[in-house]
Coordinates of C-alpha atoms in Angstrom, one line a residue:
X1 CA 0.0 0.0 0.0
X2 CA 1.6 3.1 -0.6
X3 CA 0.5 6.2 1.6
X4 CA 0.4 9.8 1.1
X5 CA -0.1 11.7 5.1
X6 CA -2.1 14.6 3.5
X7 CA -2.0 17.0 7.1
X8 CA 1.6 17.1 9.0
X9 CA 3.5 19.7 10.0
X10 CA 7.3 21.5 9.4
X11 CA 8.7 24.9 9.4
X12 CA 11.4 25.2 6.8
X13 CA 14.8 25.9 7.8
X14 CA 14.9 30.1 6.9
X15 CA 10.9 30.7 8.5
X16 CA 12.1 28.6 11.8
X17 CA 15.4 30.6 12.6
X18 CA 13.0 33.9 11.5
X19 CA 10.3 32.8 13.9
X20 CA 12.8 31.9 16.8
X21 CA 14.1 36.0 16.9
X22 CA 10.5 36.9 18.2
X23 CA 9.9 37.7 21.6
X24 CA 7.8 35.1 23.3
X25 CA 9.0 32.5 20.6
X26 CA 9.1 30.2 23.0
X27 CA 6.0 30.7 25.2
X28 CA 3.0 28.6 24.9
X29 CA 3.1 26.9 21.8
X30 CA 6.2 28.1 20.1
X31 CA 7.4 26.0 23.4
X32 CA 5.6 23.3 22.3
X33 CA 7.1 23.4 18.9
X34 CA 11.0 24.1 20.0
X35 CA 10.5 20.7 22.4
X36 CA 9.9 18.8 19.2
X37 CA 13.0 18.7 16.8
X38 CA 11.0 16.7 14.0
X39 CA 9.1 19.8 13.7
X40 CA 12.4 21.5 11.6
X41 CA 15.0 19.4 11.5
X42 CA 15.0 18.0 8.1
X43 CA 17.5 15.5 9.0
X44 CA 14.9 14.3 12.1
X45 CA 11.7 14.1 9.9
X46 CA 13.5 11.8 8.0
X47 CA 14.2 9.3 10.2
X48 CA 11.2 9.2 11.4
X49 CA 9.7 9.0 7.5
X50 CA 12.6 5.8 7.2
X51 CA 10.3 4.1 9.7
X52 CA 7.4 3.6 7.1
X53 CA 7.7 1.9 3.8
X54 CA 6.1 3.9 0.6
X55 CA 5.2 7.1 2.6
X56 CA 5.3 10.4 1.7
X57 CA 3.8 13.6 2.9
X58 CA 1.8 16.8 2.0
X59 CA 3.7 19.8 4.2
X60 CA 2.1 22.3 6.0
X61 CA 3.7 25.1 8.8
X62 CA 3.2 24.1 12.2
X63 CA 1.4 26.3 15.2
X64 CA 0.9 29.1 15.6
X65 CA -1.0 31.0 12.4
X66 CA 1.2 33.4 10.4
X67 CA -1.1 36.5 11.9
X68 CA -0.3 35.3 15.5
X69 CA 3.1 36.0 15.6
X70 CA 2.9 39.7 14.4
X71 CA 1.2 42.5 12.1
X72 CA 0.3 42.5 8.5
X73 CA 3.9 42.9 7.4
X74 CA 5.7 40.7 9.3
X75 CA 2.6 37.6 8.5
X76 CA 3.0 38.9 5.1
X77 CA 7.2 38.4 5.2
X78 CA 7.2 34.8 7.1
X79 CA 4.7 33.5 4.6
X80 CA 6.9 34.2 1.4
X81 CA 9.5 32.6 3.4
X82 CA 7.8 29.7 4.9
X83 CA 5.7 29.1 1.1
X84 CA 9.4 28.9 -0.4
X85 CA 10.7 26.9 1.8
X86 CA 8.0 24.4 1.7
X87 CA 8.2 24.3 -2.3
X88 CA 12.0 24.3 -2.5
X89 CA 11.6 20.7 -0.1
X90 CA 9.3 19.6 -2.3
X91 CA 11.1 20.3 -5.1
X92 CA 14.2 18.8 -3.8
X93 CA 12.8 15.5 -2.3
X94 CA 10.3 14.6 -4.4
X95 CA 10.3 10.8 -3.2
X96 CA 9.7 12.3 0.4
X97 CA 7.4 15.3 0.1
X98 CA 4.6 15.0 -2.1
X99 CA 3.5 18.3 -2.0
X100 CA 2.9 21.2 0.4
X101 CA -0.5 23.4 1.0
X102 CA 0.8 27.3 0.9
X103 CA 0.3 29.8 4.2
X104 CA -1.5 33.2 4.3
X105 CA -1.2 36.2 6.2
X106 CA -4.8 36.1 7.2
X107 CA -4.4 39.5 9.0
X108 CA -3.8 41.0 5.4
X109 CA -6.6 39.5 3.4
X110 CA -5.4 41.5 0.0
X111 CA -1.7 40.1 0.6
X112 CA -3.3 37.3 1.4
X113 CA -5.0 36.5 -2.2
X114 CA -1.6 37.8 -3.8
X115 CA 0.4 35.1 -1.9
X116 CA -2.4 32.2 -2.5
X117 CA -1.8 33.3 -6.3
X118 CA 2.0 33.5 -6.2
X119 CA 1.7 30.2 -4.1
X120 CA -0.5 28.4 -6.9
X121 CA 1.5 29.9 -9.7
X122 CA 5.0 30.3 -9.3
X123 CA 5.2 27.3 -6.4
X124 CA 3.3 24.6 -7.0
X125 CA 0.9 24.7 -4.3
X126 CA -1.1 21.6 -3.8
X127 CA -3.4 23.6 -1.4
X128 CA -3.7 26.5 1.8
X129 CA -3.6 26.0 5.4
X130 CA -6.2 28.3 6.8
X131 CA -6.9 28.1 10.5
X132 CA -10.2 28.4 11.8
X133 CA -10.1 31.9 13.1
X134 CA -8.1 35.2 12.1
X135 CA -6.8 36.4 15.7
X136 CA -10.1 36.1 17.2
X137 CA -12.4 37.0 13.9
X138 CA -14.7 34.5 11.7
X139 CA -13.3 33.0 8.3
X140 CA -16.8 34.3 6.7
X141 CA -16.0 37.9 7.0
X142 CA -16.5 39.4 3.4
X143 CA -12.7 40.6 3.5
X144 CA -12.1 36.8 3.6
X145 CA -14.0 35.6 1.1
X146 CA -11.8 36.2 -2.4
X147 CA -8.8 34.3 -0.5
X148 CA -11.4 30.9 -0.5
X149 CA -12.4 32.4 -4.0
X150 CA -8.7 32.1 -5.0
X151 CA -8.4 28.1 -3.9
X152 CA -11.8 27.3 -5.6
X153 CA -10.6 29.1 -8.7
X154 CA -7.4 27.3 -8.6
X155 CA -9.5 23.7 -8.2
X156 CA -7.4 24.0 -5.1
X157 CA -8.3 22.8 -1.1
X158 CA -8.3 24.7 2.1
X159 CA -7.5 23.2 4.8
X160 CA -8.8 24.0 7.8
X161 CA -6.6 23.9 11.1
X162 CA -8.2 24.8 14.4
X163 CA -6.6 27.4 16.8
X164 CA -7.8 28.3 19.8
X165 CA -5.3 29.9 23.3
X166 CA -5.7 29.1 26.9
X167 CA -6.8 33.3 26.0
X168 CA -10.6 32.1 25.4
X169 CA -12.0 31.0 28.8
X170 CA -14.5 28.1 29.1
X171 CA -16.7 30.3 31.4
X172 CA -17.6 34.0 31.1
X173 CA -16.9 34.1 35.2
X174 CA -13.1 33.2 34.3
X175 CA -10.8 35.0 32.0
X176 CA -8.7 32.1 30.8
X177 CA -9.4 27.9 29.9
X178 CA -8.0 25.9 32.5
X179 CA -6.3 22.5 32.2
X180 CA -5.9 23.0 28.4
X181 CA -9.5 22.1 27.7
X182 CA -8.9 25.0 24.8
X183 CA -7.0 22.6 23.0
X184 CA -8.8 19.1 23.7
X185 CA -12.2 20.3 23.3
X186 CA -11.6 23.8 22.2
X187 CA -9.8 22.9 19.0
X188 CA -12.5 20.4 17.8
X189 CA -15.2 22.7 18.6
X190 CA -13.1 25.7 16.9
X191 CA -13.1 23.6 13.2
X192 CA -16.8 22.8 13.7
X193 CA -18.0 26.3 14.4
X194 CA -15.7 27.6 11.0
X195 CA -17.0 24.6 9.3
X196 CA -21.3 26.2 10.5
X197 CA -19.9 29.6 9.6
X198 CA -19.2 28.3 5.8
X199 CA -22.3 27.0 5.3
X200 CA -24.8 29.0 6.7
X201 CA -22.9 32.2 5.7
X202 CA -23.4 31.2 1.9
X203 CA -19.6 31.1 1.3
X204 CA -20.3 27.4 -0.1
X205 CA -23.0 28.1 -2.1
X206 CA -21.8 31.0 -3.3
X207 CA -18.2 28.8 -4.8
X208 CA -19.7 25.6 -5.0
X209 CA -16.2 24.0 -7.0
X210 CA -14.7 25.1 -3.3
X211 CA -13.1 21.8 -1.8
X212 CA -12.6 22.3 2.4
X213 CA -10.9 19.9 4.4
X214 CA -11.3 19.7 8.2
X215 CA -9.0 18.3 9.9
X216 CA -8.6 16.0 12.9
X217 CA -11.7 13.9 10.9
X218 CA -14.5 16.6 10.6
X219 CA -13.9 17.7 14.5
X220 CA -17.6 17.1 16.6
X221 CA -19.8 17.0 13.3
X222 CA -20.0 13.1 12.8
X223 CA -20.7 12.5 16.3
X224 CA -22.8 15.1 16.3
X225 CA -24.6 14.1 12.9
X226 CA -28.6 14.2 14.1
X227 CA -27.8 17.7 15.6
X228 CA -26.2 18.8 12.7
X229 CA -28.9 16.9 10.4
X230 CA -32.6 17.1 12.2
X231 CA -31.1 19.8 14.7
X232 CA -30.5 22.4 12.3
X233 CA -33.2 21.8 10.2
X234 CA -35.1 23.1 13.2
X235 CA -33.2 26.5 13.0
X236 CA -34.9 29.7 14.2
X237 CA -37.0 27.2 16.8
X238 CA -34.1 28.4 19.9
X239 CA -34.3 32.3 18.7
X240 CA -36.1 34.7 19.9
X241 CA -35.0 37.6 18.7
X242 CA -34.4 37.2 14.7
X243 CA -35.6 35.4 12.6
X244 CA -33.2 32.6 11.7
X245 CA -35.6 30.6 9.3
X246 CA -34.7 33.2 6.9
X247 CA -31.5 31.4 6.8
X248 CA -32.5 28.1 6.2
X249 CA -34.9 29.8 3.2
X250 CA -31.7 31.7 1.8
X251 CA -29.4 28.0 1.0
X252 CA -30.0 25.5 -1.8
X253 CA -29.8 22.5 0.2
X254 CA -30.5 21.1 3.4
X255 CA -27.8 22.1 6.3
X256 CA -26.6 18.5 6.4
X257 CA -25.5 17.8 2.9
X258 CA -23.0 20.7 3.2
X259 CA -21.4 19.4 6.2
X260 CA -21.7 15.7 4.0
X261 CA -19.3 17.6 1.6
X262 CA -16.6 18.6 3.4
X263 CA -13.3 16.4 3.3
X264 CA -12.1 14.9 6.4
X265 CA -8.7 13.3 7.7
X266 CA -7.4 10.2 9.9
X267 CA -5.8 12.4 12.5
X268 CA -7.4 11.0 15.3
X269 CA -4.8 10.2 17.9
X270 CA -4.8 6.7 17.4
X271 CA -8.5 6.3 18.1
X272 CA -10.4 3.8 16.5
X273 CA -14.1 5.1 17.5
X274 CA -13.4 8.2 16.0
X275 CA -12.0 6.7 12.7
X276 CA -15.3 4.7 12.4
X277 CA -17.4 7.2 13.3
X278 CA -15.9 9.7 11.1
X279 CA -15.9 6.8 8.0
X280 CA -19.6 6.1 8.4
X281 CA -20.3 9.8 8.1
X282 CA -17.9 10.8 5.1
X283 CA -17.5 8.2 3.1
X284 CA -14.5 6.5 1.5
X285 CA -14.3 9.0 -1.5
X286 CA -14.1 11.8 1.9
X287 CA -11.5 11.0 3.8
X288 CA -7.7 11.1 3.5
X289 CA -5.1 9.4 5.4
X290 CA -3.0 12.0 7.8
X291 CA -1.1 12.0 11.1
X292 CA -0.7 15.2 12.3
X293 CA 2.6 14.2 12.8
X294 CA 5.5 14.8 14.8
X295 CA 3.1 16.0 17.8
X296 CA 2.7 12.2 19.3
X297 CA 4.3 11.4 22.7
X298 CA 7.1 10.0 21.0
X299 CA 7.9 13.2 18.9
X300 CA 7.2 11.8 15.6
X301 CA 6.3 8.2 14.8
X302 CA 3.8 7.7 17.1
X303 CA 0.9 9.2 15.4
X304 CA 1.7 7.4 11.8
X305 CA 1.8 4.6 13.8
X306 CA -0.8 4.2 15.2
X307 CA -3.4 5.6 12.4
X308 CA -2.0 3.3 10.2
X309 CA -2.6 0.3 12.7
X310 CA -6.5 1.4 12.5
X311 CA -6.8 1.8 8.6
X312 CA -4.8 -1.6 8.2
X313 CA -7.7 -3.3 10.4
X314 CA -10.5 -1.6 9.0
X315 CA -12.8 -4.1 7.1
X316 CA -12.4 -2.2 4.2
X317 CA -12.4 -3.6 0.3
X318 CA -9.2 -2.7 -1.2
X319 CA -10.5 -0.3 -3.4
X320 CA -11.6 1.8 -0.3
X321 CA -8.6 1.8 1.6
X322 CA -6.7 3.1 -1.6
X323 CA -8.6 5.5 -1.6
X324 CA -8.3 6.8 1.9
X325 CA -4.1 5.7 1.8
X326 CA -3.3 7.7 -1.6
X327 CA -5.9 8.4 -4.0
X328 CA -8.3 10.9 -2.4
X329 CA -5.3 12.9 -1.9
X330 CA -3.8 12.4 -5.4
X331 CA -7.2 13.7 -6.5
X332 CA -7.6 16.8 -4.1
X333 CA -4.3 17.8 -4.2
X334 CA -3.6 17.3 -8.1
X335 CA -0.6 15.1 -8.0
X336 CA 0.0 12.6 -10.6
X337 CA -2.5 14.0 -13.1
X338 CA -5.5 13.5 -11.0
X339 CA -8.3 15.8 -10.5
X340 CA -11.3 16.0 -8.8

């Protein structure tokens, strides 16, 4: 079986040195990513890469977004930087690195748009990492809407990557989230309420060629697939003070079959459940094989591991586990002549 990991993470050589002249570069998670040399040391990733036969990987830069770490101009500098890093691996170990998806200054939505062209153009890009807020605003924001414009013009995804700081409490009587319950819940919830905002915002039916992956398998919206589904076709029934049927009136189709069209990916942690759970609501022709890699326990191989323990156990025809292993991804991403 060959396998392509379509969501991973490493900063190229020129962005990382860049990034670690910041102040607070290593607070919060820029610690995190300093504690984890796989994260950009080339020579690291690929022992860990040596460990799996026929593997190869779509890049993308690790945490946190571009427009976290500073103003329009600086977001706008690391992601020239970080996009030609990214392609120059690409281009130089093509038997390791089957691609990369481009980053954005988000925080500059015009810049933005000219780097997702450059990116597409003059790169290569398979794709763009977009996380699932811009320090603190929603991805539907009209000033956001010709950079997912740009991908679906392109035939290119998005790939959505949740961020979320201890900064956002879990209870408006606190002022931060305690025991990192902004990552392990926060983060899943995060993707699902960008993935809402897409949909009822009209963003997908206004580009419906546009192709949106969410990572970590969807986040909460298979498990939560008959409050997605009969839920929200009650919408308006909870409000009391507008009018939110309008909504439902204003899209083409059914809340549900949106969310059905998202893409999704394996980066579950090693849980089973979740892969199932996540399989019976996507679909085989949905969901691509990814780690998430190096942010296991082990630094690395941990993750690949273990989610390719799961898909190798799945009662799956073969035809169906290609397709999760390598082909949806050769398809989204436009490698070896495939489209979707």
């Amino acid at each position: 079986m060959h396998y392509i990991d379509a969501f991973n993470h490493f900063f190229p050589k020129a962005l990382w040195q860049r990034i670690q002249e910041l102040d607070g570069a290593g607070k919060d998670i820029g610690r995190r990513m300093q504690g984890i040399p796989c994260v950009h040391d080339l020579e690291a990733r690929f022992r860990v890469m040596d460990e799996f036969r026929d593997y190869t990987q779509i890049l993308s830069l690790g945490m946190p977004p571009l427009e976290a770490m500073g103003g329009p101009g600086l977001a706008t500098e690391f992601a020239k930087i970080g996009n030609d890093g990214l392609a120059e691996l690409v281009e130089k170990h093509p038997e390791r690195f089957a691609g990369f998806v481009a980053a954005l200054p988000m925080n500059a939505p015009e810049a933005a748009v000219r780097e997702a062209e450059r990116a597409f153009t003059e790169l290569g890009a398979n794709g763009l990492q977009i996380h699932t807020n811009v320090n603190g605003a929603p991805l539907d924001e009209e000033r956001f809407f010709p950079i997912f414009e740009a991908a679906a013009r392109h035939g290119k995804p998005v790939l959505l990557h949740p961020s979320r700081t201890s900064s956002m409490p879990d209870y408006a009587t606190e002022d931060k989230s305690k025991y990192e319950i902004w990552w392990t819940f926060g983060w899943p919830y995060e993707t699902s309420a960008a993935m809402a905002r897409l949909v009822f915002s009209g963003f997908m039916d206004r580009l419906p060629g546009l192709k949106v992956l969410a990572h970590h398998m969807g986040a909460m919206v298979p498990y939560f697939e008959g409050r997605v589904g009969p839920g929200w076709d009650q919408l308006g029934k909870r409000t009391s003070d507008e009018d939110l049927s309008l909504v439902l009136k204003r899209l083409k189709r059914r809340p549900l079959d949106y969310f059905k069209d998202f893409y999704a990916d394996t980066a579950v942690f090693g849980s089973r459940a979740a892969t199932l759970c996540g399989l019976e609501f996507y679909g085989s022709d949905r969901i691509l094989f990814a780690s998430d890699s190096p942010f296991d326990p082990e630094k690395g191989p941990g993750y690949i591991r273990d989610t390719l323990k799961i898909l190798n156990t799945l009662d799956l025809p073969r035809e169906d586990l290609e397709k999760i292993c390598f082909r949806n991804a050769e398809a989204l991403f436009g490698l070896s002549g495939h489209e979707v």
